[in-house]
C-alpha positions as a LaTeX table, in Angstrom:
\begin{tabular}{lrrr}
\hline
Residue & $x$ (\AA) & $y$ (\AA) & $z$ (\AA) \\
\hline
Met1 & $-5.39$ & 0.61 & 18.26 \\
Lys2 & $-3.02$ & $-1.84$ & 16.60 \\
Phe3 & 0.61 & $-1.28$ & 15.64 \\
Asn4 & 2.00 & $-3.28$ & 12.71 \\
Ile5 & 5.41 & $-3.44$ & 11.12 \\
Leu6 & 5.93 & $-4.45$ & 7.51 \\
Pro7 & 8.98 & $-4.53$ & 5.25 \\
Leu8 & 8.96 & $-1.71$ & 2.74 \\
Lys9 & 7.29 & $-2.57$ & $-0.58$ \\
Asp10 & 8.34 & $-1.53$ & $-4.09$ \\
Thr11 & 5.52 & 1.03 & $-4.21$ \\
Asp12 & 6.15 & 2.67 & $-0.81$ \\
Tyr13 & 8.87 & 4.97 & $-2.16$ \\
Glu14 & 6.65 & 6.65 & $-4.77$ \\
Asp15 & 3.27 & 6.27 & $-3.07$ \\
Val16 & 4.20 & 7.23 & 0.50 \\
Leu17 & 7.78 & 8.19 & 1.32 \\
Cys18 & 8.42 & 10.86 & $-1.31$ \\
Asn19 & 5.27 & 12.66 & $-0.17$ \\
Trp20 & 6.38 & 12.48 & 3.45 \\
Trp21 & 9.82 & 13.91 & 2.64 \\
Lys22 & 8.21 & 16.73 & 0.66 \\
Asp23 & 5.71 & 17.42 & 3.49 \\
Trp24 & 8.68 & 17.88 & 5.86 \\
Arg25 & 10.36 & 20.12 & 3.22 \\
Trp26 & 13.13 & 17.63 & 2.55 \\
Thr27 & 14.37 & 16.62 & $-0.86$ \\
Pro28 & 13.62 & 12.90 & $-1.26$ \\
Pro29 & 16.75 & 10.83 & $-1.74$ \\
Gln30 & 16.93 & 9.02 & $-5.05$ \\
Lys31 & 15.43 & 5.54 & $-4.82$ \\
Asn32 & 18.72 & 3.95 & $-5.86$ \\
Phe33 & 20.49 & 5.84 & $-3.04$ \\
Leu34 & 18.44 & 3.87 & $-0.51$ \\
Pro35 & 19.22 & 0.32 & 0.60 \\
Glu36 & 17.77 & $-2.36$ & $-1.65$ \\
Asn37 & 16.53 & 0.30 & $-4.05$ \\
Gly38 & 14.06 & 1.69 & $-1.50$ \\
Arg39 & 12.99 & $-1.62$ & 0.04 \\
Gly40 & 15.71 & $-1.99$ & 2.68 \\
Gly41 & 13.71 & $-1.02$ & 5.73 \\
Tyr42 & 10.37 & $-1.06$ & 7.47 \\
Met43 & 7.10 & 0.86 & 7.70 \\
Ile44 & 5.18 & 1.08 & 10.98 \\
Tyr45 & 1.40 & 1.33 & 10.79 \\
Val46 & $-1.13$ & 2.36 & 13.41 \\
Asp47 & $-4.20$ & 0.45 & 12.38 \\
Glu48 & $-4.17$ & 0.99 & 8.59 \\
Thr49 & $-2.31$ & 4.32 & 8.65 \\
Pro50 & 1.41 & 4.37 & 7.78 \\
Val51 & 3.12 & 6.46 & 10.46 \\
Val52 & 6.90 & 6.08 & 10.25 \\
Ala53 & 9.52 & 4.37 & 8.10 \\
Gly54 & 13.27 & 3.96 & 8.00 \\
Phe55 & 16.16 & 2.14 & 6.40 \\
Leu56 & 19.07 & $-0.08$ & 7.33 \\
Tyr57 & 22.24 & 0.05 & 5.24 \\
Asn58 & 24.33 & $-3.11$ & 5.37 \\
Thr59 & 28.08 & $-2.48$ & 5.15 \\
Asn60 & 31.10 & $-4.70$ & 4.58 \\
Ser61 & 32.14 & $-4.07$ & 8.19 \\
Asp62 & 30.54 & $-4.85$ & 11.56 \\
Val63 & 28.47 & $-1.66$ & 11.20 \\
Ala64 & 24.91 & $-1.25$ & 9.97 \\
Trp65 & 23.73 & 2.29 & 9.30 \\
Val66 & 20.23 & 3.41 & 10.31 \\
Asp67 & 19.07 & 6.36 & 8.24 \\
Phe68 & 16.31 & 8.24 & 6.45 \\
Ile69 & 13.87 & 7.88 & 9.33 \\
Ile70 & 10.75 & 9.72 & 8.19 \\
Ser71 & 7.23 & 10.10 & 9.54 \\
Asn72 & 3.79 & 10.92 & 8.26 \\
Phe73 & 3.57 & 14.72 & 8.66 \\
His74 & $-0.23$ & 14.55 & 8.82 \\
Tyr75 & $-0.37$ & 11.94 & 11.61 \\
Lys76 & $-0.71$ & 14.12 & 14.71 \\
His77 & $-1.00$ & 11.60 & 17.57 \\
Lys78 & 2.37 & 12.38 & 19.16 \\
Glu79 & 2.42 & 9.48 & 21.65 \\
Asn80 & 1.65 & 6.91 & 18.94 \\
Arg81 & 4.28 & 8.45 & 16.66 \\
Leu82 & 6.90 & 8.03 & 19.42 \\
Ile83 & 5.81 & 4.41 & 19.97 \\
Ala84 & 6.06 & 3.80 & 16.23 \\
Ile85 & 9.57 & 5.31 & 16.08 \\
Asp86 & 10.61 & 3.10 & 18.99 \\
Met87 & 9.20 & 0.02 & 17.21 \\
Leu88 & 11.03 & 0.99 & 14.04 \\
Leu89 & 14.39 & 1.42 & 15.79 \\
Lys90 & 13.97 & $-1.90$ & 17.59 \\
Ser91 & 13.05 & $-3.65$ & 14.33 \\
Leu92 & 16.04 & $-2.20$ & 12.48 \\
Glu93 & 18.25 & $-3.27$ & 15.39 \\
Gln94 & 16.83 & $-6.79$ & 15.28 \\
Arg95 & 17.56 & $-6.96$ & 11.55 \\
Ala96 & 21.14 & $-5.82$ & 12.20 \\
Val97 & 21.55 & $-8.57$ & 14.81 \\
Glu98 & 20.17 & $-11.13$ & 12.33 \\
Ile99 & 22.87 & $-10.17$ & 9.81 \\
Asn100 & 25.57 & $-10.37$ & 12.54 \\
Lys101 & 26.33 & $-6.66$ & 12.89 \\
Lys102 & 28.07 & $-5.45$ & 16.05 \\
Phe103 & 27.35 & $-1.72$ & 15.79 \\
Leu104 & 24.55 & 0.55 & 14.64 \\
Tyr105 & 25.38 & 3.98 & 13.29 \\
Ala106 & 22.93 & 6.87 & 12.99 \\
Leu107 & 23.30 & 10.48 & 11.94 \\
Thr108 & 20.71 & 13.13 & 12.81 \\
Asn109 & 20.26 & 16.53 & 14.39 \\
His110 & 16.52 & 16.17 & 15.05 \\
Lys111 & 16.14 & 16.45 & 18.85 \\
Thr112 & 13.10 & 14.19 & 19.22 \\
Leu113 & 14.71 & 11.52 & 17.08 \\
Val114 & 17.98 & 11.83 & 19.03 \\
Ala115 & 16.00 & 11.21 & 22.23 \\
Ser116 & 14.43 & 8.10 & 20.67 \\
Tyr117 & 17.85 & 6.80 & 19.63 \\
Glu118 & 19.23 & 7.44 & 23.12 \\
Ala119 & 16.25 & 5.66 & 24.69 \\
Asn120 & 17.23 & 2.66 & 22.56 \\
Gly121 & 20.83 & 2.59 & 23.81 \\
Tyr122 & 22.61 & 4.80 & 21.28 \\
Val123 & 25.28 & 7.15 & 22.64 \\
Glu124 & 26.49 & 10.37 & 21.10 \\
Ala125 & 29.73 & 9.83 & 19.22 \\
Gly126 & 30.19 & 13.32 & 17.78 \\
Thr127 & 28.43 & 16.43 & 16.63 \\
Tyr128 & 26.56 & 16.32 & 13.33 \\
Asn129 & 27.64 & 19.28 & 11.23 \\
Ile130 & 27.53 & 18.94 & 7.47 \\
Glu131 & 26.36 & 16.12 & 5.24 \\
Leu132 & 28.25 & 15.79 & 1.98 \\
Ile133 & 27.43 & 13.56 & $-0.97$ \\
Lys134 & 29.09 & 13.28 & $-4.34$ \\
Lys135 & 27.15 & 11.77 & $-7.23$ \\
Leu136 & 29.39 & 9.68 & $-9.45$ \\
\hline
\end{tabular}
């Protein structure tokens, strides 16, 4: 079993990620809502199977925002999924360090994902209640 990490490609949004969001009963974010028009993150593969992906928003402050972590609903090997999430978070962190960020920010209420964040050194800063977005 081999884990690989690759930057997101132009086709990943339509060919993979939108299906994953729909499988989890989420509304896919618009491509232009995502960093680098859907390419600002990474995909983790187990062998040839894409398992998890996520994004890193660059800000004009010392903060980078980790968001839209999503996994392959049909990939059922729980231990490998957790390893893949860990790899993803570490890769996004490394990218943030490379662009000289001092803080990572994440927002979720998914308990398993919270545990993965905490295992990677994140601490709870508040309680996630309501997400609001206004389209301009």
